[in-house]
mmCIF file of C-alpha atoms in Angstrom:
data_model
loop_
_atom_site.group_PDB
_atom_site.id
_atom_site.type_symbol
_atom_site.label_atom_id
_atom_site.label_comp_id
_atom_site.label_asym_id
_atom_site.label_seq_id
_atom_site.Cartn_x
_atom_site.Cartn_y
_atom_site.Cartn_z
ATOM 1 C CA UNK A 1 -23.531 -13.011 24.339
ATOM 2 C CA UNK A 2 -19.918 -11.591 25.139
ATOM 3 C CA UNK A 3 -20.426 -8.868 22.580
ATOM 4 C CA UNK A 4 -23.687 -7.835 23.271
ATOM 5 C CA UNK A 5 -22.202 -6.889 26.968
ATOM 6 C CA UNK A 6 -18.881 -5.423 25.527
ATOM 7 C CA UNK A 7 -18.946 -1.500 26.027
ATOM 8 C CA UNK A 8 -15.581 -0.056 24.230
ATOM 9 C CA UNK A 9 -14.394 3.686 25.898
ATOM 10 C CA UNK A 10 -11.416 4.404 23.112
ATOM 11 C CA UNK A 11 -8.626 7.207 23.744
ATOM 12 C CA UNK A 12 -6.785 8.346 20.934
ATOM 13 C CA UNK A 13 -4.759 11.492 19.961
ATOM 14 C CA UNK A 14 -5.842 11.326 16.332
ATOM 15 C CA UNK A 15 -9.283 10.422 15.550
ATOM 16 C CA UNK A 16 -10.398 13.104 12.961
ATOM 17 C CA UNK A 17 -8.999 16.391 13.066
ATOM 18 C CA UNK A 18 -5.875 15.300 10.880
ATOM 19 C CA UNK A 19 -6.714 12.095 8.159
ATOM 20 C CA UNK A 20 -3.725 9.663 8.573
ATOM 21 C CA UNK A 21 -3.592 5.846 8.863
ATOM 22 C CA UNK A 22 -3.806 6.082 12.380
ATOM 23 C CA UNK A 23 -7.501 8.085 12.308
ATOM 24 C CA UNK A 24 -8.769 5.812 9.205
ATOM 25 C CA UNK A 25 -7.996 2.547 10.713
ATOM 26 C CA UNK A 26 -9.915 3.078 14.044
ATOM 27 C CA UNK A 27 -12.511 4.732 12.422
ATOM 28 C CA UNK A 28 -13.104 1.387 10.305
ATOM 29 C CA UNK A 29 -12.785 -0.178 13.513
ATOM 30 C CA UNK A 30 -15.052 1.596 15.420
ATOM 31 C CA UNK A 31 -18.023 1.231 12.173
ATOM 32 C CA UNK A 32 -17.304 -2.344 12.705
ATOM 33 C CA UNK A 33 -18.154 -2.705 16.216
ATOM 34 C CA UNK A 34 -21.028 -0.611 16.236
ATOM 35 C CA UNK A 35 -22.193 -2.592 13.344
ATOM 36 C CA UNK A 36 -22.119 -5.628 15.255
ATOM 37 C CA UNK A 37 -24.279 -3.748 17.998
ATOM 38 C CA UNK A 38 -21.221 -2.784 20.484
ATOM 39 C CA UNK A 39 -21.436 0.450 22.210
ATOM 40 C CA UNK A 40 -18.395 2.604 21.428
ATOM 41 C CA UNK A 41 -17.563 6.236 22.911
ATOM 42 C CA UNK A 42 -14.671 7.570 21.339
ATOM 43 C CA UNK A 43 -12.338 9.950 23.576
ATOM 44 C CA UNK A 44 -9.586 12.606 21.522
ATOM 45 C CA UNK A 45 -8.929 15.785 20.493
ATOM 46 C CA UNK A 46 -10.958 17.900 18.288
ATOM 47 C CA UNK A 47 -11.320 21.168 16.246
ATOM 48 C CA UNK A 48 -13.522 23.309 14.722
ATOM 49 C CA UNK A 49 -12.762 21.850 11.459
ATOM 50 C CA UNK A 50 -12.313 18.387 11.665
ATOM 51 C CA UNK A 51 -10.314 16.133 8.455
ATOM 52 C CA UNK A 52 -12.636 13.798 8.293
ATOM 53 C CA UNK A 53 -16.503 12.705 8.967
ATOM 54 C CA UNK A 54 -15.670 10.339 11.755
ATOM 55 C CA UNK A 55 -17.755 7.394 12.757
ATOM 56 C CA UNK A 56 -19.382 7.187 16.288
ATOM 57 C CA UNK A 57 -19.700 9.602 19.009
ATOM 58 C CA UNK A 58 -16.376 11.324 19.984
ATOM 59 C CA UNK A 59 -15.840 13.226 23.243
ATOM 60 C CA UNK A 60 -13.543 16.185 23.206
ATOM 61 C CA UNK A 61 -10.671 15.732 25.596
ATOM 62 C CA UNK A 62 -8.506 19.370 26.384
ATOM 63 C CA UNK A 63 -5.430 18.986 23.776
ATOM 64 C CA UNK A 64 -2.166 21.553 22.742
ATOM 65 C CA UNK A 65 -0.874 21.993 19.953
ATOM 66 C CA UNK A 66 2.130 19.268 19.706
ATOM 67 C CA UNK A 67 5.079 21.260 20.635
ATOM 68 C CA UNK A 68 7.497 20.175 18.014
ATOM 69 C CA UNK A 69 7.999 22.427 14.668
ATOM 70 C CA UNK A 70 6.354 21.542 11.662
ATOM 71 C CA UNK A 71 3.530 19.182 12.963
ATOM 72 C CA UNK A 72 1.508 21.847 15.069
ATOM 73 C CA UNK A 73 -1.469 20.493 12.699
ATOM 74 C CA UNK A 74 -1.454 17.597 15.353
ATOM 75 C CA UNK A 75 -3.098 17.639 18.931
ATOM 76 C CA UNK A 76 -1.980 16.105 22.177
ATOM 77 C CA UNK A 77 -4.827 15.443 24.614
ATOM 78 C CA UNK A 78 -3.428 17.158 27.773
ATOM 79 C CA UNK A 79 -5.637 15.277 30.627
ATOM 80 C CA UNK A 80 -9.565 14.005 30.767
ATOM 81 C CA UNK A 81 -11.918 17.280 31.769
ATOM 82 C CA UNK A 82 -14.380 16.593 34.561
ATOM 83 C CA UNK A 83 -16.972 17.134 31.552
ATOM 84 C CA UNK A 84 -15.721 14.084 29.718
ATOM 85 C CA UNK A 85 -14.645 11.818 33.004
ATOM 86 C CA UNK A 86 -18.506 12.459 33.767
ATOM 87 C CA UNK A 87 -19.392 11.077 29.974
ATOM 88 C CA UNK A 88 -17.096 8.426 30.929
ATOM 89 C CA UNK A 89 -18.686 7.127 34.087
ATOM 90 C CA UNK A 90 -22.195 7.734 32.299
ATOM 91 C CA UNK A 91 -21.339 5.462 29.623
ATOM 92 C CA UNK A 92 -20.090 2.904 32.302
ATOM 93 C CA UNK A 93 -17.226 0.869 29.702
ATOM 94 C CA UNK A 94 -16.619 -2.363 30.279
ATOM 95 C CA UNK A 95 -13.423 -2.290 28.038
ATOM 96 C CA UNK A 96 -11.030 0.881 27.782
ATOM 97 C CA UNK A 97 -8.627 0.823 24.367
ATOM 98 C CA UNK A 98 -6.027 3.796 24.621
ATOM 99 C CA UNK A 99 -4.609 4.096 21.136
ATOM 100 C CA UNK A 100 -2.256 6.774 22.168
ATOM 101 C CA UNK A 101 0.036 7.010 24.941
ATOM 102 C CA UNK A 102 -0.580 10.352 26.126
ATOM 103 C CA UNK A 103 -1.908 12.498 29.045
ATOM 104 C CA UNK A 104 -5.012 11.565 27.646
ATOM 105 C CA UNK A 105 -4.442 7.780 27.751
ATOM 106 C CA UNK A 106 -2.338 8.218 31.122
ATOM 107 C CA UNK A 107 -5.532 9.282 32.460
ATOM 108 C CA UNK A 108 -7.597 6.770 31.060
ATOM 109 C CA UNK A 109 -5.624 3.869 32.553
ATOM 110 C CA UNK A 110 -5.704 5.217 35.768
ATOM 111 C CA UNK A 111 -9.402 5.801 35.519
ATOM 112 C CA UNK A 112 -9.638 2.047 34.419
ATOM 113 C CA UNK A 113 -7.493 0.841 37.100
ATOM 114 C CA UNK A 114 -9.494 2.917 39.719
ATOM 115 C CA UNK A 115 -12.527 1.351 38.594
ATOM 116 C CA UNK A 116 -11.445 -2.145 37.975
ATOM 117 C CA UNK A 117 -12.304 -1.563 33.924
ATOM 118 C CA UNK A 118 -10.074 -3.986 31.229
ATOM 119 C CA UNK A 119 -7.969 -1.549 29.682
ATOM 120 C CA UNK A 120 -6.105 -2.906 26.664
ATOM 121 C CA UNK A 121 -4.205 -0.569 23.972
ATOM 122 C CA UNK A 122 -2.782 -0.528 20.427
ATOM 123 C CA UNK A 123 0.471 0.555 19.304
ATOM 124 C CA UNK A 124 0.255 2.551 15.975
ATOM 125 C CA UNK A 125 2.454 4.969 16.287
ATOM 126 C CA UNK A 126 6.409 4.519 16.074
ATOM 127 C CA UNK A 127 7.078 7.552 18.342
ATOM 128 C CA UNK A 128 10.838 7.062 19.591
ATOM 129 C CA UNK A 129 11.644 6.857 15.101
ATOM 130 C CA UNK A 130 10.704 10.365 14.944
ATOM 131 C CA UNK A 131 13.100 11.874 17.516
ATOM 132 C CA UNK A 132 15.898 12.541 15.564
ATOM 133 C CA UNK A 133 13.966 14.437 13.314
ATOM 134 C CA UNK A 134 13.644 17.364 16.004
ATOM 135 C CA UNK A 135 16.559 16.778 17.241
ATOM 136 C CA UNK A 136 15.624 15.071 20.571
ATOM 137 C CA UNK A 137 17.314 12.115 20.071
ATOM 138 C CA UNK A 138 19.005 12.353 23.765
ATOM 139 C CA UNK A 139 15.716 11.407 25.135
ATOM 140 C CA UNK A 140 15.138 8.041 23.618
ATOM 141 C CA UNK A 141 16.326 6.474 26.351
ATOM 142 C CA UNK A 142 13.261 8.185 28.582
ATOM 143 C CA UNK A 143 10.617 7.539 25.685
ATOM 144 C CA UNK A 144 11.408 3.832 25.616
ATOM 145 C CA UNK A 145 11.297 4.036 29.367
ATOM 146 C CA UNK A 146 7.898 5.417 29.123
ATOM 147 C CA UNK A 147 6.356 3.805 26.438
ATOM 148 C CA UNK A 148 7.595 0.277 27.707
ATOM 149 C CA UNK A 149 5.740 1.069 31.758
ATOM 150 C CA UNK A 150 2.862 2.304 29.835
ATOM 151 C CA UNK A 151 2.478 -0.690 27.422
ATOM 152 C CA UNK A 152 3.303 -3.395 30.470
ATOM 153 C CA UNK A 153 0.611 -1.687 32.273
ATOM 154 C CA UNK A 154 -2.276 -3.144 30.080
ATOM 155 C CA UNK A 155 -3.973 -5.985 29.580
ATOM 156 C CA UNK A 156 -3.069 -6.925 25.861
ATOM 157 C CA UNK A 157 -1.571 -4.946 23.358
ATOM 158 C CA UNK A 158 -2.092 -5.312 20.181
ATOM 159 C CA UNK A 159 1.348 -4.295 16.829
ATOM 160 C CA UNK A 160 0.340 -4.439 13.112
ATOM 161 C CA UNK A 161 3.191 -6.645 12.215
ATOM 162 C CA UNK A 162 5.859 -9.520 13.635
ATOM 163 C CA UNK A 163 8.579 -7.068 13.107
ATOM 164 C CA UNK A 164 7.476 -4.257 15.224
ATOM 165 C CA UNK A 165 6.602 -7.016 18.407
ATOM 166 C CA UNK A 166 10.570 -7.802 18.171
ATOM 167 C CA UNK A 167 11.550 -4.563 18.099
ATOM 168 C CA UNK A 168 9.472 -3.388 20.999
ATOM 169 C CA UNK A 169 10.452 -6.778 23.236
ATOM 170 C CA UNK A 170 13.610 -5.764 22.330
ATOM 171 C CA UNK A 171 13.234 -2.492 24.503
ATOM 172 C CA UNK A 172 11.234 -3.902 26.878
ATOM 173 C CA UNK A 173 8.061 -4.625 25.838
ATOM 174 C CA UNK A 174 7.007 -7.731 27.748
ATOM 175 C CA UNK A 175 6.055 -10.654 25.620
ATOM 176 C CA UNK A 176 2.352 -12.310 24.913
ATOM 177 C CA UNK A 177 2.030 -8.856 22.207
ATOM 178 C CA UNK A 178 -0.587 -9.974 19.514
ATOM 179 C CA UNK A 179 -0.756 -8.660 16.048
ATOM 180 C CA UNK A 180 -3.846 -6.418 14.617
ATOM 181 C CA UNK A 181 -3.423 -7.435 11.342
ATOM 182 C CA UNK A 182 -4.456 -5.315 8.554
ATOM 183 C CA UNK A 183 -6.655 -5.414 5.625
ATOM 184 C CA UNK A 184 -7.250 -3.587 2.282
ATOM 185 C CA UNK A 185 -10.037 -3.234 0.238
ATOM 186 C CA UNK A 186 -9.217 -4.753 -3.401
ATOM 187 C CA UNK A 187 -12.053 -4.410 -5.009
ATOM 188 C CA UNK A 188 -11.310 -0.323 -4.512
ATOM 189 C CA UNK A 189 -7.790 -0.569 -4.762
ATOM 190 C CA UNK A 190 -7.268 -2.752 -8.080
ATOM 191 C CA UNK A 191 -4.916 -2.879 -10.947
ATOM 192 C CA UNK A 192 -7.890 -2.709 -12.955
ATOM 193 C CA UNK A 193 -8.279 1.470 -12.265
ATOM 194 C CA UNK A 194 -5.036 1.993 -14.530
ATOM 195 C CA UNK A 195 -6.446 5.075 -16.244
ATOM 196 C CA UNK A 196 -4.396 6.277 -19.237
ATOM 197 C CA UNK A 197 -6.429 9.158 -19.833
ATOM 198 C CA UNK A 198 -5.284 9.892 -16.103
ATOM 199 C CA UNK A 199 -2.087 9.872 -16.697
ATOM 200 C CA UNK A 200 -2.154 11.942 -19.795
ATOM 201 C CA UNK A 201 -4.386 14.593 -18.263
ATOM 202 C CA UNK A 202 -1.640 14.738 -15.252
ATOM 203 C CA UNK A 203 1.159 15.598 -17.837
ATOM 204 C CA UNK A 204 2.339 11.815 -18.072
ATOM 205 C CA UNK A 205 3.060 10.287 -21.454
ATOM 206 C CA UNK A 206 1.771 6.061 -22.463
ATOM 207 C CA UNK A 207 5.598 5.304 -21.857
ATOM 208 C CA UNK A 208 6.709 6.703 -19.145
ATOM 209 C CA UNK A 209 7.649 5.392 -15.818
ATOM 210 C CA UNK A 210 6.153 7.254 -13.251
ATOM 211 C CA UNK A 211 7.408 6.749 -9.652
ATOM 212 C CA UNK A 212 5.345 7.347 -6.667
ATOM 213 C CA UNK A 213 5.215 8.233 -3.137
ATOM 214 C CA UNK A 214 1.570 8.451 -0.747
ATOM 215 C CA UNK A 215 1.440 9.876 2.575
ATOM 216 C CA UNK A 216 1.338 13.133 4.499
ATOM 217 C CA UNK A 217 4.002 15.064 3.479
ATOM 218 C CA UNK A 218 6.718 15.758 6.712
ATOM 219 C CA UNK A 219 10.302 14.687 6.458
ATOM 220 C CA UNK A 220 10.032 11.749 8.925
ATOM 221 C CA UNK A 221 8.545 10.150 5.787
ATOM 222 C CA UNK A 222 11.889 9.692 4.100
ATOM 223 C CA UNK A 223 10.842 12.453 1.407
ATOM 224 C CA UNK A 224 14.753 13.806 0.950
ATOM 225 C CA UNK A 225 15.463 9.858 0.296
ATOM 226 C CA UNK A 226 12.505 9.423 -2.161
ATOM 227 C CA UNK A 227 13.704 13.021 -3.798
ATOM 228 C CA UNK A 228 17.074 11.450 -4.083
ATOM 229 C CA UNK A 229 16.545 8.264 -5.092
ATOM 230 C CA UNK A 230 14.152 9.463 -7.667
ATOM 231 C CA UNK A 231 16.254 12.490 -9.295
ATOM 232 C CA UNK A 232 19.131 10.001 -9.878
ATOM 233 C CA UNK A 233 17.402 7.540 -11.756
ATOM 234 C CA UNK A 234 15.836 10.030 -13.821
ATOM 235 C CA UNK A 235 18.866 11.712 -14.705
ATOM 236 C CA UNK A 236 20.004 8.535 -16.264
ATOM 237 C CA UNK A 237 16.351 7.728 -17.901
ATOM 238 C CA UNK A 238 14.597 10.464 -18.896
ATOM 239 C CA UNK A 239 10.934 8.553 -18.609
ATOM 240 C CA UNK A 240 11.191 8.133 -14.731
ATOM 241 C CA UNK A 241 9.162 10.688 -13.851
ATOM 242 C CA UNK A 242 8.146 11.390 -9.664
ATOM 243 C CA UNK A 243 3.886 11.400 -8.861
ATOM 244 C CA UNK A 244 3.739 12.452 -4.852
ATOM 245 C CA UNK A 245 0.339 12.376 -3.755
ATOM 246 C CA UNK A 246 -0.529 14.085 -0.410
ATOM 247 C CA UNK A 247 -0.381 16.890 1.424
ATOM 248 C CA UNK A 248 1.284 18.158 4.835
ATOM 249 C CA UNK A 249 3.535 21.287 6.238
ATOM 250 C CA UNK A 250 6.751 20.026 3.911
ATOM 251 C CA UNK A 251 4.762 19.886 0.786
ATOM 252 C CA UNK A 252 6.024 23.969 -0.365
ATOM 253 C CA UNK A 253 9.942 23.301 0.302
ATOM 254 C CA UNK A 254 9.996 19.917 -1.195
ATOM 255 C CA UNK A 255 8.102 21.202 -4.353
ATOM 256 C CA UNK A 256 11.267 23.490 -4.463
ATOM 257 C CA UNK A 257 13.765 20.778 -4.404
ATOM 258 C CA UNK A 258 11.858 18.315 -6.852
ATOM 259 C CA UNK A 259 9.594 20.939 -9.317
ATOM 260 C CA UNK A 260 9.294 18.418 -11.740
ATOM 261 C CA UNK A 261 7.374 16.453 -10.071
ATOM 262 C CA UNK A 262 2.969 15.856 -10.440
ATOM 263 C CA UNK A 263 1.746 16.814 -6.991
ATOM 264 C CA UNK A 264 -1.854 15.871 -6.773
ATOM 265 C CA UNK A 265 -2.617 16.955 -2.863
ATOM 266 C CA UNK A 266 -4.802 14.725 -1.138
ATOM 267 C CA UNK A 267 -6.956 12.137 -2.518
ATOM 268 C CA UNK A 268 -9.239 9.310 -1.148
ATOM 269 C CA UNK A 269 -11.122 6.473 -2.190
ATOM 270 C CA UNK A 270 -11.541 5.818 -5.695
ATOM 271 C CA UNK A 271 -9.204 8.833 -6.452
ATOM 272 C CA UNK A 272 -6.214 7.424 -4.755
ATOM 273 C CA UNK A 273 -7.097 4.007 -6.392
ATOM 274 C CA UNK A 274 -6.646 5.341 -9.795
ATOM 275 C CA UNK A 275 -3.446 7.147 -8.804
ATOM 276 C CA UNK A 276 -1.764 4.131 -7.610
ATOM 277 C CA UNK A 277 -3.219 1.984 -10.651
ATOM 278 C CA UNK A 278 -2.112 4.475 -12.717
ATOM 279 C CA UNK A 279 1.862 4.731 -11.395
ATOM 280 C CA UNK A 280 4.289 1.960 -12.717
ATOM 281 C CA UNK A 281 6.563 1.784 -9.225
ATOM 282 C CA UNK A 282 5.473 2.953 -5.688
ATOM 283 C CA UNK A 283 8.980 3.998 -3.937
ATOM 284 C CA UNK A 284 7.916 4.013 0.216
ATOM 285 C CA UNK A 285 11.434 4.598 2.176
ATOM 286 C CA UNK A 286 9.632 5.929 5.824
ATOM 287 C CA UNK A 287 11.368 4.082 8.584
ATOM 288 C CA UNK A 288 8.702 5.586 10.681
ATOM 289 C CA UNK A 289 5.975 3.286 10.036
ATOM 290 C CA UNK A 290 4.376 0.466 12.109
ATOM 291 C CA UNK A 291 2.490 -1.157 9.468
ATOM 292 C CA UNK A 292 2.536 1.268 6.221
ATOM 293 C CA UNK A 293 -1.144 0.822 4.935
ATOM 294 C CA UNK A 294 -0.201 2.374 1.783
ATOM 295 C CA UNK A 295 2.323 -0.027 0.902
ATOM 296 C CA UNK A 296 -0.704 -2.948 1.155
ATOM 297 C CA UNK A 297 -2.740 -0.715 -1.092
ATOM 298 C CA UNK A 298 -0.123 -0.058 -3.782
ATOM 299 C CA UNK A 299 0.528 -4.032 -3.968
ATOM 300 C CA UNK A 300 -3.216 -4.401 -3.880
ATOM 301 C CA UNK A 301 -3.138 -2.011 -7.089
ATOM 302 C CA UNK A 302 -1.045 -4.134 -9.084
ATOM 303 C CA UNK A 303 2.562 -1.836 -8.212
ATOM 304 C CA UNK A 304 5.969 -2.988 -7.437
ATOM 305 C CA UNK A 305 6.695 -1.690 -4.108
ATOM 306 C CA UNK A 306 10.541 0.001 -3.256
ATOM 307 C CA UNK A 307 10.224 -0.316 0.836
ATOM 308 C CA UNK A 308 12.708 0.525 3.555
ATOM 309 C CA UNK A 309 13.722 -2.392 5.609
#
């Protein structure tokens, strides 16, 4: 009975104009719901030529470019238009989930509040991690700030792992955080899609060791570590050999710095299945992650997995 009355407004700063883990997982989430007959209106940014085919109806909310170099391919929802508050009230939610804490989500909340609406949120992205990246690490102190009032303002908020609810109580976060655990698909992402035809067509040889790295290529991922760590075993075994699949703004500067290395851009599905199959160690040093979902599908794929603590 409860979920035939559920009505699910979500806000989110990623939802299909750039394909991450963020985007993919409420996408899957949001086909879920509306296969079990839930009404979901989906609130973010959008562009002319989206990543991905998303799932549901999305409203576009106004968005900038993020103002930080290197990741303009991202949006930040500035605010709700009157357009979209209108869809809003026309859809009438009985549940509000902001996946990003934004202008966007600001908004939404206070909408929620206004209108006495459940608002609960998610916490996917590991934003204070990335500061010292840009070189903005002197404003930690006012993102935790932030993100801790925003987070205490909802309902129920909902982490991908144990780890990241004691980090966040740790900087406020009140307590009563549940996790959103995560799941992978292993019938897709088996050991049995080892291809060795794969592997010689993308220059590998039977015997070598190839070691390698999925995700969207920017430097918050740890790439100079993986480049490191990866050069200086194979200068002492000459059968390691890198695999980076992916794509993103640091992909040209880090094919400088490791040329030997297979770069396959961006694959999907049963593409990326018989990548990871087909690798011998997945190395995965991002401290920026909340959950990692390529790590689960690497494990799922039969891999021994090199992780940062």
């Amino acid at each position: 009975m409860f979920m035939k009355e559920l009505r699910v407004a979500l806000f989110t700063g990623n939802y299909n104009h750039i394909e991450d883990g963020v985007s993919l997982t409420l996408n899957r989430w949001v086909k879920f719901l509306e296969d079990q007959g839930v009404p979901v209106l989906v609130f973010g940014p959008t562009i002319k030529e989206p990543a991905l085919d998303h799932n549901g109806r999305l409203v576009s909310l106004p968005s900038i470019r993020m103002p930080v170099s290197g990741r303009g391919e991202y949006r930040v929802a500035s605010g709700i238009s009157q357009k979209a508050e209108q869809e809003l009230e026309n859809f009438a939610p009985t549940l509000i989930h902001i996946a990003t804490p934004d202008l966007g989500g600001f908004r939404a909340l206070r909408w929620a509040q206004k209108n006495g609406v459940q608002v609960v949120g998610s916490y996917h992205t590991h934003f204070t991690s990335y500061l010292k990246y840009y070189g903005l690490t002197p404003i930690e102190f006012i993102a935790w700030r932030y993100l801790s009032w925003f987070y205490n303002s909802l309902t129920q908020v909902y982490v991908p792992s144990r780890s990241m609810i004691e980090e966040l109580e740790e900087h406020g976060f009140d307590p009563g955080m549940k996790i959103w655990a995560r799941g992978v698909n292993t019938t897709l992402f088996s050991p049995e899609k080892r291809d060795l035809k794969w592997r010689r067509e993308n220059g590998f040889d039977d015997d070598d060791i190839v070691v390698t790295f999925v995700s969207r290529l920017v430097w918050e991922k740890e790439l100079a570590t993986y480049r490191d760590a990866v050069q200086r075993v194979a200068s002492r075994n000459k059968k390691v050999k890198p695999l980076v699949v992916g794509d993103g703004p640091a992909k040209a500067e880090l094919q400088e710095q490791i040329p030997e290395a297979h770069y396959t851009g961006f694959l999907g599905g049963e593409d990326l299945a018989k990548a990871y199959a087909s690798s011998d160690v997945f190395l995965f040093p991002s401290h920026t992650e909340t959950f990692g979902n390529v790590t689960l599908e690497a494990m799922s794929c039969g891999l021994p997995c090199l992780v940062a603590d």
